[in-house]
Short mmCIF file of C-alpha atoms in Angstrom, two decimals:
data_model
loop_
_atom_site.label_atom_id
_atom_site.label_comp_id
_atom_site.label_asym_id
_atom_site.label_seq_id
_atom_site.Cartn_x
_atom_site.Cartn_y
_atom_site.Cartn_z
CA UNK A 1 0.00 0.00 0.00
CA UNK A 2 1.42 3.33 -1.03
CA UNK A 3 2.22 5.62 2.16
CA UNK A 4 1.22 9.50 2.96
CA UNK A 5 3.45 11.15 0.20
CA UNK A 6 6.49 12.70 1.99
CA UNK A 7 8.00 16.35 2.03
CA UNK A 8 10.43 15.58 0.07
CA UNK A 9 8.32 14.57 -2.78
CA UNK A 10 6.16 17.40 -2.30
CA UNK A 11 9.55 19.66 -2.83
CA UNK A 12 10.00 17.30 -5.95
CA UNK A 13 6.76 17.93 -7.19
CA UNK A 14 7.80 22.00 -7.54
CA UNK A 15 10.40 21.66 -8.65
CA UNK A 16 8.95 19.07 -11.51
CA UNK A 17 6.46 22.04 -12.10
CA UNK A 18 9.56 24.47 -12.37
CA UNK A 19 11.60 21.75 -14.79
CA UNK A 20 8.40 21.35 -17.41
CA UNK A 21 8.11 25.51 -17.32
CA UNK A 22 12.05 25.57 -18.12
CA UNK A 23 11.18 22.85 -21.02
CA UNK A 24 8.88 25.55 -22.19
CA UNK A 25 10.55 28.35 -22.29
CA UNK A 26 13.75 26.66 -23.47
CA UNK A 27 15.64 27.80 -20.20
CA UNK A 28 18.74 25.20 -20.64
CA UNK A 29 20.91 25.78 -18.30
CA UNK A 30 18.04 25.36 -15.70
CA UNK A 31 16.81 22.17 -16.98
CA UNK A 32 20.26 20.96 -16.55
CA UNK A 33 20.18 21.39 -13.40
CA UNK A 34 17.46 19.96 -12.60
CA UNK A 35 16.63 17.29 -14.30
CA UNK A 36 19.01 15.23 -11.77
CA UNK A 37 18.37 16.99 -9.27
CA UNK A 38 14.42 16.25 -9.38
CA UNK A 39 15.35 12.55 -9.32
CA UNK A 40 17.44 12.70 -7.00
CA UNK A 41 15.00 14.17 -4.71
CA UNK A 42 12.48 11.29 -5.29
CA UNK A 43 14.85 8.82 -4.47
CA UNK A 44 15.78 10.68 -1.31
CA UNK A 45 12.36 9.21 1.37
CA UNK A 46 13.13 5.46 -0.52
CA UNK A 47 16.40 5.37 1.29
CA UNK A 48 15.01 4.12 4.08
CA UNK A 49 12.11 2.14 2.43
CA UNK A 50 11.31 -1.46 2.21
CA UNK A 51 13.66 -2.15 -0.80
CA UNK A 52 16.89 -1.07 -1.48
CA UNK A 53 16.58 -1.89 -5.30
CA UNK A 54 14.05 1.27 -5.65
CA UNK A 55 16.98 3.50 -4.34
CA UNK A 56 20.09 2.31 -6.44
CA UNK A 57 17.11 2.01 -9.21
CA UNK A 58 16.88 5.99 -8.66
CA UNK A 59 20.82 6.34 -8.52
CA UNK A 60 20.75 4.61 -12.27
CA UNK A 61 18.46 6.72 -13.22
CA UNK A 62 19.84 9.84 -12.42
CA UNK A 63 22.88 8.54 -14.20
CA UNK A 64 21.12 7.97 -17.00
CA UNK A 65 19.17 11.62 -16.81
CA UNK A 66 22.82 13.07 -17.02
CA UNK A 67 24.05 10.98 -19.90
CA UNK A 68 21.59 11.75 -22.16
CA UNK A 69 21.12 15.38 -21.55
CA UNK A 70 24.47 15.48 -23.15
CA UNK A 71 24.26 16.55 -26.43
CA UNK A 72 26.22 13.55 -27.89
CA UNK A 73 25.35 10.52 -29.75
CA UNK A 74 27.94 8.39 -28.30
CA UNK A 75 26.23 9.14 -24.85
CA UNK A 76 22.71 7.38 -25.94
CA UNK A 77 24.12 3.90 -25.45
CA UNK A 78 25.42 4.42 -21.40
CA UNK A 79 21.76 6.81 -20.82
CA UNK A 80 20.21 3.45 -22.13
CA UNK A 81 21.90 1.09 -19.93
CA UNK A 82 22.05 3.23 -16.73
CA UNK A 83 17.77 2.92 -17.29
CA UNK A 84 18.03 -0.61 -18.17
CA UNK A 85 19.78 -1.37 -14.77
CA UNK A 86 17.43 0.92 -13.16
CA UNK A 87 14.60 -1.01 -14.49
CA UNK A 88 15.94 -4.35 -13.35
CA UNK A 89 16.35 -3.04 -10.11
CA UNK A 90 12.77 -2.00 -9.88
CA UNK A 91 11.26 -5.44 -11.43
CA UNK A 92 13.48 -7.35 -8.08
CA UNK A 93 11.98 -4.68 -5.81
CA UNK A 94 8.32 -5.61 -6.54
CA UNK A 95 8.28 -8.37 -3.86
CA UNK A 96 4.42 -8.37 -3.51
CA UNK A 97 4.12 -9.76 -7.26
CA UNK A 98 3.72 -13.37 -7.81
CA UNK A 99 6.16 -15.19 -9.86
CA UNK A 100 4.25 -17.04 -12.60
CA UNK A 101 2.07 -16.00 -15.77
CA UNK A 102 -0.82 -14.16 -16.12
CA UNK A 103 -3.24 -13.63 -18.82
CA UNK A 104 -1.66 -9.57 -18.83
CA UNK A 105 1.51 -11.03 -20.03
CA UNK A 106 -0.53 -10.79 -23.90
CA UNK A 107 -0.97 -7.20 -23.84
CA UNK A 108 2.95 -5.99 -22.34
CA UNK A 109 4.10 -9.20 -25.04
CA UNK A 110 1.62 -7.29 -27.62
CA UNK A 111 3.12 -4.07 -26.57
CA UNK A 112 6.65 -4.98 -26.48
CA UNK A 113 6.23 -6.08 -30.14
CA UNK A 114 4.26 -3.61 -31.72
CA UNK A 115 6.93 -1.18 -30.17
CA UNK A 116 10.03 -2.82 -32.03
CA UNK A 117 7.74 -3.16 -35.00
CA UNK A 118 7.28 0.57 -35.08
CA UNK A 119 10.70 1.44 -34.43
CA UNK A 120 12.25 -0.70 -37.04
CA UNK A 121 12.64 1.86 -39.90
CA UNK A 122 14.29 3.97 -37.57
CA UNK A 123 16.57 1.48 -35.08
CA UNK A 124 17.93 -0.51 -38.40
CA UNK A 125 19.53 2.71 -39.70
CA UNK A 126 21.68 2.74 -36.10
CA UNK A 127 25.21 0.87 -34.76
CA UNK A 128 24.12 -2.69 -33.74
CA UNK A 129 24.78 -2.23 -30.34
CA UNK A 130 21.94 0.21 -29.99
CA UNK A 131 19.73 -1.96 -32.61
CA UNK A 132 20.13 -4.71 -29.47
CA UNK A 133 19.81 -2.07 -26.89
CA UNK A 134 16.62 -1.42 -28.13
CA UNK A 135 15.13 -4.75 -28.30
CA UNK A 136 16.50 -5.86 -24.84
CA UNK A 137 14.98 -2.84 -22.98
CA UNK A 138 11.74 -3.08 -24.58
CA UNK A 139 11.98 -6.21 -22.78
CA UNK A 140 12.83 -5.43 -19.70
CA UNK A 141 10.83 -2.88 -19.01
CA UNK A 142 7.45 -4.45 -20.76
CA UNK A 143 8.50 -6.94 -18.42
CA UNK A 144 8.87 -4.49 -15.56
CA UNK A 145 5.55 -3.43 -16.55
CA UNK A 146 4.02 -6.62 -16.41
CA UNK A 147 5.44 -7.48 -12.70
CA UNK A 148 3.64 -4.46 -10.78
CA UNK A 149 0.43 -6.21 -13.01
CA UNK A 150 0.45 -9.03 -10.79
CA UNK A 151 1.19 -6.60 -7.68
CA UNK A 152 -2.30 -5.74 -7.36
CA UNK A 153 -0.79 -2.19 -6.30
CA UNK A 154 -2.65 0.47 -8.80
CA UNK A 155 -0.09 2.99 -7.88
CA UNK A 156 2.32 0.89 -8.85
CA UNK A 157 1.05 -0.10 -11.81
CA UNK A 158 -0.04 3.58 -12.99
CA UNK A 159 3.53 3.87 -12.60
CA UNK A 160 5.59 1.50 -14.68
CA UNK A 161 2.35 2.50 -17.39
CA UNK A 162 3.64 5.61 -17.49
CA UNK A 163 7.39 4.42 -17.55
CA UNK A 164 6.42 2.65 -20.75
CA UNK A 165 4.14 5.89 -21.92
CA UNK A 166 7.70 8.09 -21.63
CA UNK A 167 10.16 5.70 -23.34
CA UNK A 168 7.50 4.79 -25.90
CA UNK A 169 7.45 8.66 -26.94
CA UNK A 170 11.08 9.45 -26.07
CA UNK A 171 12.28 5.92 -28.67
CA UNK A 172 9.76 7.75 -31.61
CA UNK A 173 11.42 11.02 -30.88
CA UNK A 174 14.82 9.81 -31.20
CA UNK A 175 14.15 6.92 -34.18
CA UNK A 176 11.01 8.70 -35.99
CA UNK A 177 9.88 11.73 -35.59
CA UNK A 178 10.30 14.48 -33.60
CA UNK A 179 7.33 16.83 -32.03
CA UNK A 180 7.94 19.97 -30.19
CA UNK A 181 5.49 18.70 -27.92
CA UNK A 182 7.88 15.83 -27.45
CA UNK A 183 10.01 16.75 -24.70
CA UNK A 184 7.83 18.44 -22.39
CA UNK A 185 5.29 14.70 -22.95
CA UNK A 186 8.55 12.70 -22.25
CA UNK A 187 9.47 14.60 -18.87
CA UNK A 188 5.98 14.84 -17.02
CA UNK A 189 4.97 10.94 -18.02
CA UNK A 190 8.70 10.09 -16.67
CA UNK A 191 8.53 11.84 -13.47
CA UNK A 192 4.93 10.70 -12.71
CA UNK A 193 6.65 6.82 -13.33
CA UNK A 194 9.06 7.61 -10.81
CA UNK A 195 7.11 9.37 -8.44
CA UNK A 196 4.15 6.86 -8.40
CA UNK A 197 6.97 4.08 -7.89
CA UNK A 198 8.77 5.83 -5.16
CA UNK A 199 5.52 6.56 -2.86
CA UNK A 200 5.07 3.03 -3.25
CA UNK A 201 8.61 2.08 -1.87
CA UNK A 202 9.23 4.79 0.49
#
């Protein structure tokens, strides 16, 4: 059961509001300062939570927030696996989830291919280490997604939705086509996913 949400968060939840109005105005250097700095904070009450794996899950992320708000190519591949860790890290932490299969594994297994079917024009045109990348996080976290399913925890489950929700729109961005609406839909679906699975861990 998700607890009261903490200070903390509620400092992380202005200065999420203060990111997305940087996003819109195009105020750089302040979104580079932030964008860690907002996880950061919403790892900060899972310190002392019931898992570990949601913290160090935060830590990866934040890693992989500052890797690929560097404006270099060669920095996609480390953003990608600092998330994928991250990700792996959360699945482990979801302790109240039955191991076993569930009629919801269809739609994430539905999801998970329709995803790499749409991002195939795009992906095959990159290195092969990010064409595997690709296909192995889609994975992981439609897999991710499909272990707070059996949780019973709708919090939880809003969550990793929205987790898939960001990446889904961040991969067309960066493979397909890019929206101006793009960023600012990437950042508020990303920090909702980690919010939602924070409360539920700290």
């Amino acid at each position: 059961m998700a607890r009261k949400i903490s200070s903390v968060h509620w400092v992380a939840v202005v200065a999420i509001a203060v990111y997305l109005l940087a996003v819109v105005r195009q105020w750089t250097e302040l979104k580079f300062l932030l964008k860690p700095t907002v996880t950061l904070l919403i790892a900060y009450p899972t310190k002392s939570g019931p898992s570990s794996g949601i913290f160090w899950g935060l830590l990866f992320s934040t890693l992989g927030d500052i890797c690929l708000m560097i404006p270099r190519e060669d920095m996609f591949v480390p953003g990608l696996l600092s998330f994928l860790v991250a990700h792996i890290l959360y699945t482990a932490s979801f302790r109240n989830a039955p191991v076993g299969l569930s009629w919801t594994v269809v739609p994430f297994g539905a999801f998970a291919a329709a995803m790499m079917t749409a991002l195939y024009p795009g992906v095959a045109k990159e290195e092969m280490v990010v064409q595997v990348g690709v296909v192995v996080y889609m994975l992981v976290i439609s897999g991710m997604a499909y272990r707070a399913s059996l949780s019973g925890n709708a919090l939880l489950i809003v969550g990793t939705l929205l987790f898939c929700l960001s990446d889904s729109i961040l991969a067309w961005d960066k493979f397909l086509h890019s929206y101006e609406w793009c960023e600012f839909g990437i950042m508020i679906t990303y920090y909702a996913a980690q919010l939602c699975i924070a409360m539920v861990h700290s």
